[in-house]
XYZ file of C-alpha atoms in Angstrom:
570
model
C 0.000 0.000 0.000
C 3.041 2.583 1.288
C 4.809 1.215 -2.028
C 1.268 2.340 -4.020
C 0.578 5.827 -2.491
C 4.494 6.460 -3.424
C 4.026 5.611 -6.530
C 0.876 8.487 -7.408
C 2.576 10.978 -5.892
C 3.330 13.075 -9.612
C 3.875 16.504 -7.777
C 6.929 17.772 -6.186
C 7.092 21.058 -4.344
C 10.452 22.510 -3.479
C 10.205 25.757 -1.238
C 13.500 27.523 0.964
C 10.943 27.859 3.691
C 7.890 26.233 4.699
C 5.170 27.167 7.316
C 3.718 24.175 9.179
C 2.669 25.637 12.293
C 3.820 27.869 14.924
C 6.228 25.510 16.918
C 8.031 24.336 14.087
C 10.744 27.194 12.736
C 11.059 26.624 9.643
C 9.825 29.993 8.014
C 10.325 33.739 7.930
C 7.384 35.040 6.707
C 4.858 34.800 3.570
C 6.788 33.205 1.228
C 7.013 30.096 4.137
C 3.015 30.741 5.303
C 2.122 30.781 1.561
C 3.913 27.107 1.363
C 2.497 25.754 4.231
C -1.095 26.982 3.103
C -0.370 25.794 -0.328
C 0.376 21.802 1.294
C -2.951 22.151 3.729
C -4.528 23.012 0.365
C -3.176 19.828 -1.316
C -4.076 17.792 1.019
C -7.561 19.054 1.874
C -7.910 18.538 -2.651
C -6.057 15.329 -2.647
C -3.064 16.707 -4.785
C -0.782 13.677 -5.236
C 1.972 16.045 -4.088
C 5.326 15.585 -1.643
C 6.690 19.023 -0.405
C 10.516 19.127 -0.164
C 12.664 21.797 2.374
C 15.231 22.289 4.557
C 15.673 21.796 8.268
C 16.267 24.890 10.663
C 16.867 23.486 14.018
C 18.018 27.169 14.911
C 14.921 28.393 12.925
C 14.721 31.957 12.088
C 15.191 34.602 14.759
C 13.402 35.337 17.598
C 12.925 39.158 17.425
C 13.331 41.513 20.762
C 12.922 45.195 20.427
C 14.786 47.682 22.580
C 12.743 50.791 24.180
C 14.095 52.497 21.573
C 12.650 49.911 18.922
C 15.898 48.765 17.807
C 15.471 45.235 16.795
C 17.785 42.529 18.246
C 18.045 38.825 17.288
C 17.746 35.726 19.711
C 17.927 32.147 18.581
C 14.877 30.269 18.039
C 15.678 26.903 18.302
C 12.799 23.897 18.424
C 12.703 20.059 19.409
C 12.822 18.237 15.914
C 12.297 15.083 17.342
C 8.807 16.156 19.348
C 6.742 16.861 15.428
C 8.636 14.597 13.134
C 9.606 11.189 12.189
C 13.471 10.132 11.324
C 13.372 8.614 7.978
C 16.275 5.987 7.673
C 17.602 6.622 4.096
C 20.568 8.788 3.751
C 22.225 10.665 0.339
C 25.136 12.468 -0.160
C 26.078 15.875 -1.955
C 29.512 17.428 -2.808
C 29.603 20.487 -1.374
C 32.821 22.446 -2.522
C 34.385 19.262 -2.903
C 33.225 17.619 0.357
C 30.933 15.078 0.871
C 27.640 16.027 2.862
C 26.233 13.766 4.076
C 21.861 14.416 4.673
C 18.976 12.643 6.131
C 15.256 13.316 6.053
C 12.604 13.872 8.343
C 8.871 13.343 7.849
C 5.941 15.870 8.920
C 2.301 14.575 7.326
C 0.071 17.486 6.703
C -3.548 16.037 6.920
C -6.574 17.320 4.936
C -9.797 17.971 5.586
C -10.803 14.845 3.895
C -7.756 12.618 5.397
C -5.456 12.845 2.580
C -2.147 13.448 3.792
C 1.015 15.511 1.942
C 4.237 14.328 2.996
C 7.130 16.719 4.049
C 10.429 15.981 3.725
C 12.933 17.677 5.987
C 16.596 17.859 4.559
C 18.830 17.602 7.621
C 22.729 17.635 7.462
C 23.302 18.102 11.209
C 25.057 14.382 11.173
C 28.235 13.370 13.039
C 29.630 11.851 9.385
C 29.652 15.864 8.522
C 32.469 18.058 9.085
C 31.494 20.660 12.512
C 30.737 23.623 9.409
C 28.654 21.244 7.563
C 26.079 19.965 9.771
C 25.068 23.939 10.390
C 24.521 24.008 6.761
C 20.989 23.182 8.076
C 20.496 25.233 11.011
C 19.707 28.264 10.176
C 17.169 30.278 7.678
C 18.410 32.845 5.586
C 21.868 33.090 7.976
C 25.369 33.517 7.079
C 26.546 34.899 3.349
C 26.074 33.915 -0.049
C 28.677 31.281 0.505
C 26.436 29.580 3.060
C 23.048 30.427 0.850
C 24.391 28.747 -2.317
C 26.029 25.557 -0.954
C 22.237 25.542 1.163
C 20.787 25.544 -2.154
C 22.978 23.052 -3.492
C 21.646 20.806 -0.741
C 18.188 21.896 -1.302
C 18.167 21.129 -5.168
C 20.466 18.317 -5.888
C 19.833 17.057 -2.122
C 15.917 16.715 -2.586
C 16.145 15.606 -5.781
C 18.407 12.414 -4.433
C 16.520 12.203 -1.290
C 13.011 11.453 -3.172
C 14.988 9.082 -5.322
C 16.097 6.983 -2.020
C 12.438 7.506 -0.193
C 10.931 5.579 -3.411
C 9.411 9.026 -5.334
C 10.029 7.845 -8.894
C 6.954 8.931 -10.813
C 7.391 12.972 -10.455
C 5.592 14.734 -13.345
C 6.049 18.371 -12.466
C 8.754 19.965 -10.117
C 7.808 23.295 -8.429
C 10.037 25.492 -7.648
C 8.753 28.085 -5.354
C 10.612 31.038 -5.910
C 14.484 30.638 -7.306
C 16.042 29.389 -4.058
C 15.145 25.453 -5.060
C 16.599 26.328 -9.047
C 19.739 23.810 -8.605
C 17.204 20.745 -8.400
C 17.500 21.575 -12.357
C 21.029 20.059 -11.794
C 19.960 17.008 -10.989
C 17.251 16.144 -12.643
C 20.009 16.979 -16.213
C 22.463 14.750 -14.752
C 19.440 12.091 -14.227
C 18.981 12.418 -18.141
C 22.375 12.088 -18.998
C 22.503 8.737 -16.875
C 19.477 7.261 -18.575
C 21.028 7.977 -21.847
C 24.229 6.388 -20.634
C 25.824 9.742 -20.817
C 28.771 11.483 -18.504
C 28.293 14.569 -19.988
C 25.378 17.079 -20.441
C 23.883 18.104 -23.853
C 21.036 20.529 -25.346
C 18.452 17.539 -25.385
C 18.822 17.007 -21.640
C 18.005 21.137 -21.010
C 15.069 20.240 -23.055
C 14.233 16.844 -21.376
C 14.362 18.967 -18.041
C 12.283 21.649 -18.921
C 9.365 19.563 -19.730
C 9.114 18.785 -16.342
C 9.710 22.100 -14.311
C 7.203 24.674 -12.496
C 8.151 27.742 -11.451
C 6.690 30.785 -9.534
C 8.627 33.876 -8.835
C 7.259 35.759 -5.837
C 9.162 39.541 -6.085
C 10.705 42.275 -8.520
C 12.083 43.348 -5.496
C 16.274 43.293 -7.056
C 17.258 41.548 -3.250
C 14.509 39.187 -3.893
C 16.701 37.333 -6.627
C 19.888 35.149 -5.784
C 23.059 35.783 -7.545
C 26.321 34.025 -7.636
C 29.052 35.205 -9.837
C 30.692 32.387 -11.488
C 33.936 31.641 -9.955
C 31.549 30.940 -6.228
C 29.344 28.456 -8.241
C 31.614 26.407 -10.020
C 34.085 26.632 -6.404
C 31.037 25.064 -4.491
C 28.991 22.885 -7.450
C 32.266 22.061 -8.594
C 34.185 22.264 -12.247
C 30.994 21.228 -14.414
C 31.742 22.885 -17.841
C 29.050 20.682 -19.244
C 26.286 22.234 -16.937
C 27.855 25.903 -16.914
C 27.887 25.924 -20.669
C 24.712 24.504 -20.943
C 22.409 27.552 -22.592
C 20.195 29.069 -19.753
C 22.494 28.037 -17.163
C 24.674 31.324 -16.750
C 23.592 34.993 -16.870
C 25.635 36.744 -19.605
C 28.208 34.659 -19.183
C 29.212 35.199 -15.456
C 26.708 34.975 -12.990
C 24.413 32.442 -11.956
C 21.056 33.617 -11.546
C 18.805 31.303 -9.677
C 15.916 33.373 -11.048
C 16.975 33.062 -14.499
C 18.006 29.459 -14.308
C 14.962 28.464 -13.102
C 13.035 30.591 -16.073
C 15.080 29.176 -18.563
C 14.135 25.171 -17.402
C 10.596 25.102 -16.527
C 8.011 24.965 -19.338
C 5.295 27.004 -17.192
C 6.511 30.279 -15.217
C 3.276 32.315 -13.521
C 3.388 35.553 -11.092
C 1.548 35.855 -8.095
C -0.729 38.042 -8.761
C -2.147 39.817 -12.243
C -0.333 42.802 -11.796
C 3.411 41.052 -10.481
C 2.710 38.627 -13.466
C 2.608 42.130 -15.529
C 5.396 43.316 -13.829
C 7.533 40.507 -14.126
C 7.103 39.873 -18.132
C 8.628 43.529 -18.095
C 11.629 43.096 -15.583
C 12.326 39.749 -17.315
C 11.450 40.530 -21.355
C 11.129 37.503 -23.720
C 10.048 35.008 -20.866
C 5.927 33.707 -21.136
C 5.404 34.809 -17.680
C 1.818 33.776 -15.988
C -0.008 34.682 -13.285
C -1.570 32.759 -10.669
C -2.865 34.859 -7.914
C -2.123 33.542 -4.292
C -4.624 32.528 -1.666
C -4.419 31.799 1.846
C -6.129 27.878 3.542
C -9.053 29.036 4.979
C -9.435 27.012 7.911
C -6.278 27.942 9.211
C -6.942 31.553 9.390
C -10.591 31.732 9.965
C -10.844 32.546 13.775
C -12.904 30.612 16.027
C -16.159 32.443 16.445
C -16.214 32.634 12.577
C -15.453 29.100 11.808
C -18.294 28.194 14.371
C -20.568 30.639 12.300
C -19.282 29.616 8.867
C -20.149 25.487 10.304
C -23.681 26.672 10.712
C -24.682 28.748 7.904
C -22.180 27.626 5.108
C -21.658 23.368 6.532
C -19.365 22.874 3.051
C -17.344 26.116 3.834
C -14.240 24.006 4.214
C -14.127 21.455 1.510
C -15.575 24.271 -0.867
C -14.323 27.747 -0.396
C -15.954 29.118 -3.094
C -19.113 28.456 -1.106
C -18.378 31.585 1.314
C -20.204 33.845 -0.830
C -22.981 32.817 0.830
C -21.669 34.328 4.046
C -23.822 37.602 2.901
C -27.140 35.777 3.650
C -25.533 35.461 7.827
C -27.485 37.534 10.052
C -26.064 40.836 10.763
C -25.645 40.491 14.041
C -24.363 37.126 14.171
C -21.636 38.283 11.909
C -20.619 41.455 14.451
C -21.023 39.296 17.689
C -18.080 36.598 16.433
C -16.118 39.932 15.290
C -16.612 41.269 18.509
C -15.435 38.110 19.988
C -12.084 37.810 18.027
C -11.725 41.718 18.693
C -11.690 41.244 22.737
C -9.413 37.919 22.537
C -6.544 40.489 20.695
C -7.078 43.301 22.957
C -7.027 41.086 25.529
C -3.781 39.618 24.387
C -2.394 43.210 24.076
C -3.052 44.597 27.004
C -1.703 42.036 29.151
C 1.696 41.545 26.886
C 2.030 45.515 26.983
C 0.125 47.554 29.105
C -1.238 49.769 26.812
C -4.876 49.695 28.092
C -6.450 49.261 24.333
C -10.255 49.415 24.334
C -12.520 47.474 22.755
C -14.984 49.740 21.649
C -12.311 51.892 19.867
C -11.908 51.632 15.959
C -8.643 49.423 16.071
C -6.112 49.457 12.886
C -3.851 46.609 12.417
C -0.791 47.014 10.417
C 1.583 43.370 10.372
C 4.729 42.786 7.465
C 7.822 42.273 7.056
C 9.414 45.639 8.229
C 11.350 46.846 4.593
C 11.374 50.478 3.383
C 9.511 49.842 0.780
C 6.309 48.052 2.737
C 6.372 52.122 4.267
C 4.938 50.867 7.556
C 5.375 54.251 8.457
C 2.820 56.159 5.731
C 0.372 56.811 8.544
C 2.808 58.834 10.444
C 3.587 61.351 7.645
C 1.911 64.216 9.751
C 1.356 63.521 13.645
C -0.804 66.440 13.931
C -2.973 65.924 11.480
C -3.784 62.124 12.351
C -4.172 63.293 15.861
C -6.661 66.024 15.141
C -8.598 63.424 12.949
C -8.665 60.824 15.775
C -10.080 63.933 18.282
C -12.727 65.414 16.283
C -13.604 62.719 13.757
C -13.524 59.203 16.372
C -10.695 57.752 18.305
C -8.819 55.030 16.745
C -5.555 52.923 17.817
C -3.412 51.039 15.826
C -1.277 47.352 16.597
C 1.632 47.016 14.232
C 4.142 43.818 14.181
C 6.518 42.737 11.925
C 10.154 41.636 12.024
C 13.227 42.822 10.015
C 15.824 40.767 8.124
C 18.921 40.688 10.418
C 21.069 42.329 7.923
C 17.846 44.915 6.323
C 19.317 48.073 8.382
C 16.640 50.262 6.519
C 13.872 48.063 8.138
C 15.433 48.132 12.019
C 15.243 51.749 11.433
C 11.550 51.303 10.045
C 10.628 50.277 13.615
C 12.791 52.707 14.996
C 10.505 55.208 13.703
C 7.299 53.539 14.170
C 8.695 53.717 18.216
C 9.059 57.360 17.350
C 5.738 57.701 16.186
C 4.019 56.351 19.362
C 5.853 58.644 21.670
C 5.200 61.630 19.116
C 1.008 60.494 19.579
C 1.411 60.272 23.450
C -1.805 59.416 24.866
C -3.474 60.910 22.150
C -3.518 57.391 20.190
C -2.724 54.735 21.283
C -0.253 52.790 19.628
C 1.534 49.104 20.409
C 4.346 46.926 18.141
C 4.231 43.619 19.288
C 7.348 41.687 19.250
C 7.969 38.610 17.268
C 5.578 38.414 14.542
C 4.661 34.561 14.206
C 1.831 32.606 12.776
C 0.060 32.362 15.830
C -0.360 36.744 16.088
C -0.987 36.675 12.781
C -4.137 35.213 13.019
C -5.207 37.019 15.742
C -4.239 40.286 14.549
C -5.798 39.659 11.347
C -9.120 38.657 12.849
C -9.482 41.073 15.213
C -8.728 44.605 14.157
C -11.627 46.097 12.337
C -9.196 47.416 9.730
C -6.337 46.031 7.872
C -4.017 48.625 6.742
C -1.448 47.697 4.097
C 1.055 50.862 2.333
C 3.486 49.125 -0.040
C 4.455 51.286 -2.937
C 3.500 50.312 -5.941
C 4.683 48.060 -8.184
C 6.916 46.635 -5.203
C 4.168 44.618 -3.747
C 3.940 41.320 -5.564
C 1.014 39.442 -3.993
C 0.555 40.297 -0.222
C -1.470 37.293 1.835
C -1.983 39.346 5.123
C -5.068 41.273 3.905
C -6.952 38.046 2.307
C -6.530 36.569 5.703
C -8.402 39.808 6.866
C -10.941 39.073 4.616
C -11.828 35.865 5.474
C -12.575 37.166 9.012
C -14.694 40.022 7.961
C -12.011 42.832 8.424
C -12.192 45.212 5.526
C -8.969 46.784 3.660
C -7.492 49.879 3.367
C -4.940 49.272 0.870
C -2.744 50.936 -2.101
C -3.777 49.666 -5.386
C -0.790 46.979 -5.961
C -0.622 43.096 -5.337
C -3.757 40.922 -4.910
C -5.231 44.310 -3.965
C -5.641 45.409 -7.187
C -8.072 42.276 -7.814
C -10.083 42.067 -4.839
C -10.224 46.228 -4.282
C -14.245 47.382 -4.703
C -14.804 50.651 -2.911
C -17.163 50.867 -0.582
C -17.498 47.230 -0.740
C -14.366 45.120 -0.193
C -12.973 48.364 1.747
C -11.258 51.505 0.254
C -7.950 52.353 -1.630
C -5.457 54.333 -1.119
C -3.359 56.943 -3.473
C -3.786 56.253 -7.015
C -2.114 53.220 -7.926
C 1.123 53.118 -10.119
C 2.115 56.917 -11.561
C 3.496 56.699 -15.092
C 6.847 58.041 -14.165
C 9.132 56.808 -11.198
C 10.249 60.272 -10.520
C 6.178 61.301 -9.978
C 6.152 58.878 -6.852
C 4.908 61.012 -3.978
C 4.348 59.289 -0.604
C 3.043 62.622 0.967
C 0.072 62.208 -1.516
C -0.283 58.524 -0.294
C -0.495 59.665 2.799
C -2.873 62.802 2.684
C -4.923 60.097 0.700
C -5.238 57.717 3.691
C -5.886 60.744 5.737
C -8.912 61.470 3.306
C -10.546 57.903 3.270
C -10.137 57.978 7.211
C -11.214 61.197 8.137
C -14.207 61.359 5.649
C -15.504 57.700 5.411
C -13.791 54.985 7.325
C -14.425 56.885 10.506
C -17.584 58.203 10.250
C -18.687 55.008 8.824
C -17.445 52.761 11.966
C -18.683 54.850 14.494
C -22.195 56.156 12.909
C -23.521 53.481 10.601
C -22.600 50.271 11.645
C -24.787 48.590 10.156
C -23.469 49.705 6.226
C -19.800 48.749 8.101
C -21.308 45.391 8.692
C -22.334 44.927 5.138
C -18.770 45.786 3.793
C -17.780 42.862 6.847
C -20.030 40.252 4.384
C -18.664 41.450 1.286
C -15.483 41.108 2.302
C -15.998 37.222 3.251
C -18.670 36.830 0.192
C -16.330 38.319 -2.508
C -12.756 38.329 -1.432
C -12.912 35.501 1.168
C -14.649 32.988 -1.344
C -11.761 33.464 -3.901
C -8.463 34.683 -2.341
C -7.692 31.032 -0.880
C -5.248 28.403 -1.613
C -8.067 26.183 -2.925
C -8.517 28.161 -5.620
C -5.266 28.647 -6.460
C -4.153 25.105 -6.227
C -6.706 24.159 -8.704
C -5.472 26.741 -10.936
C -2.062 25.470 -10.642
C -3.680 21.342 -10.894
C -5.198 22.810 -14.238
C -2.114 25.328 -15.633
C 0.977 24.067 -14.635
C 0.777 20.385 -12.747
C -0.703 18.456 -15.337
C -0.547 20.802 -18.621
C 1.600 18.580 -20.407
């Protein structure tokens, strides 16, 4: 039976980070979450899939801020042993010339239906390893670009071998999500050559490969794309002048993109949204760039007193998330009572981590990313005054950010740095909080109980964005630039309300004081008002919100986009 269910498994899914739960470190942020929700989704759809990632045992970071708001780093390690299962087959990978030696561990994601998606763990922290090696696993996004390639090496080429040994023979489509996973490209040439009884690589293996290869790029964002010049790939892949010379492999000659390497071997390539598929067609010309636009699972972000309200009035909710749009026929009430309840467990939560004394009954903005410069978690504080004088005479509001900073991002410490500012600047005025250590677990509490979800990227910058749709799903409207999924699921007045006006024709007409007199606008002539004097209309945008954006910005639907695109379109 084992040998069987091995046997149907046709997808592989190869992501740098993946978000199982909360306990288990083994993601930084959405491009992890998105994974994990994209597994739960498989599974809950029966996807013959197998997902494929490293092992952090050091995880991440756990993030401490100073008074000041300076961000420091603490280890984040987990117990391995306590969520997974050891698998006994072993592989091996040179690594700059050294062997590495790697082992797997098992997680099972379970679906809705009982279907269950395999994860396999890569884990090199093995006494047959040099002491360097075995923390070739240890720790997400650490060290330098030494330490990232010869991790991707292991991820690639490592997987690759590792599904061999675990039995995984029938794989019809490799995914690659997002570049880090490219080098699995190496392997699966070399596997070509073999069965052709070939040592070295030629043009029909390239093509042989790319018949078989998925990829999704998540960013334009230039930091968002790994690059290795030549003489640090061929030191740590080793002297392969049949695979560096191979067309697609190299990037004019002398760098290896992992971007463009994976563009050049898979035969479908999508975006993350309509507007980052757009985006990226123009950043990478001559590529057939898709777009499939990202979802979030569901039941793992609808909150309690909505899942209990979605399990009476919409029973299929969770097989079918499509059926949501029925959540406008819910009783008004019913809908603002489970709001109300996920509202007092955050505030709750708040006020006994910090102190702050946030009331319920307060219009409550919630504002959680990744801290970088160009997210601009700091739009809303373009003018103190004039935010204070619209929280006095127009209705009070207070506002709970979170988000961490990559380690080495100085422009995002100082992000929070100036977010801290911003909160002494207000006083007492507004009340304002930034919770430490932005995880899965405040995620979905922050998302389900604010009443709005602020997001200020500037535009184009924002590829996707996953926070907000989790929002939705709970009934929190958006106030949102025009960029990412926004774009798609933005009706005014309905969905919730935009900010600025989207994407000017010329980079040099960016303005952020315009974004911001625009937020301003929407919050001092309708968001307010509306919240505070005609609930019931706010209530109605609540419904819409689940009924429109809820119903389609989930990782059901985009799975079976991808089971109908990519997976199985050839």
């Amino acid at each position: 039976m084992q040998e069987l269910l091995i046997e149907r498994r046709s997808i592989a899914y190869f992501s740098m980070e993946i978000g199982i739960e909360e306990r288990i470190h083994t993601y930084s942020g959405g491009l992890g979450v998105l994974a994990g929700d994209t597994i739960r989704s498989a599974a809950d759809l029966k996807v013959p899939m197998i997902a494929v990632t490293l092992l952090y045992r050091k995880g991440y970071f756990r993030q401490r801020l100073g008074d000041d708001g300076w961000q420091h780093e603490e280890p984040a390690p987990w117990n391995v042993e306590e969520f997974m299962q050891e698998m006994p087959s072993r592989v091996q990978v040179t690594v700059h010339g050294r062997i590495v030696h790697l082992r797997a561990w098992k997680y099972e994601v379970k679906g809705v239906t009982g279907f269950n998606v395999p994860v396999i763990f890569l884990d090199a922290d093995m006494p047959e390893n040099s002491q360097w090696d075995r923390t070739l696993t240890h720790h997400l996004y650490g060290g330098d670009d030494y330490y990232r390639l010869c991790q991707e090496l292991i991820l690639g080429v490592g997987g690759i071998r590792m599904l061999r040994e675990l039995g995984y023979r029938s794989i019809r489509s490799f995914h690659m999500n997002e570049g880090h996973a490219a080098l699995l490209t190496l392997e699966l040439l070399d596997e070509e050559a073999r069965i052709a009884g070939r040592k070295q690589l030629i043009a029909e293996d390239r093509n042989a490969v790319q018949r078989k290869c998925v990829f999704t790029t998540h960013t334009i964002v230039p930091a968002g794309h790994d690059r290795f010049p030549r003489e640090m790939a061929q030191m740590v892949i080793g002297q392969r002048d049949d695979f560096f010379a191979l067309d697609g492999v190299l990037h004019n000659g002398n760098t290896l993109n992992m971007t463009r390497l994976a563009l050049n071997l898979s035969r479908y390539v999508n975006g993350v949204a309509k507007m980052h598929g757009e985006a990226s067609r123009q950043l990478f010309a001559g590529y057939t760039i898709n777009s499939i636009t990202n979802g979030v699972h569901a039941a793992t972000w609808v909150s309690e007193p909505f899942r209990q309200l979605f399990d009476q009035y919409i029973p299929m909710w969770q097989r079918d998330n499509f059926s949501l749009r029925y959540a406008l026929n819910i009783p008004k009430d019913k809908v603002w009572d489970a709001h109300l309840q996920a509202k007092k467990k955050l505030i709750d939560f708040v006020n006994t981590q910090t102190g702050a004394e946030l009331d319920e009954n307060v219009l409550t903005i919630g504002f959680a990313r990744r801290a970088a410069t160009y997210k601009r978690g700091d739009l809303l504080f373009q003018d103190i005054e004039h935010l204070k004088n619209i929280s006095t005479h127009t209705g009070n509001i207070q506002i709970i950010y979170a988000g961490k900073a990559h380690p080495k991002d100085q422009g995002g410490k100082e992000l929070i740095q100036r977010i801290f500012q911003a909160k002494q600047a207000l006083g007492n005025e507004i009340k304002l909080v930034y919770l430490e250590n932005y995880n899965m677990t405040l995620g979905a509490m922050m998302t389900a109980g604010v009443d709005i979800w602020l997001n200020t990227p500037e535009p184009p910058m924002e590829a996707s964005g996953t926070s907000g749709m989790k929002a939705a799903l709970n009934g929190v409207p958006n106030l949102s630039v025009p960029d990412g999924w926004w774009i798609e699921g933005h009706i005014e007045g309905l969905t919730g309300w935009s900010i600025g006006n989207g994407i000017p024709e010329n980079a040099e007409d960016r303005n952020h004081s315009k974004d911001a007199d625009s937020l301003y606008d929407k919050l001092e002539n309708i968001v307010i008002p509306l919240y505070y004097q005609d609930r019931g209309r706010f209530i109605d945008m609540m419904r819409y919100s689940i009924a429109i954006n809820g119903s389609f910005f989930n990782t059901h639907r985009m799975m079976q986009e991808y089971v109908l695109n990519a997976y199985f379109s050839c």
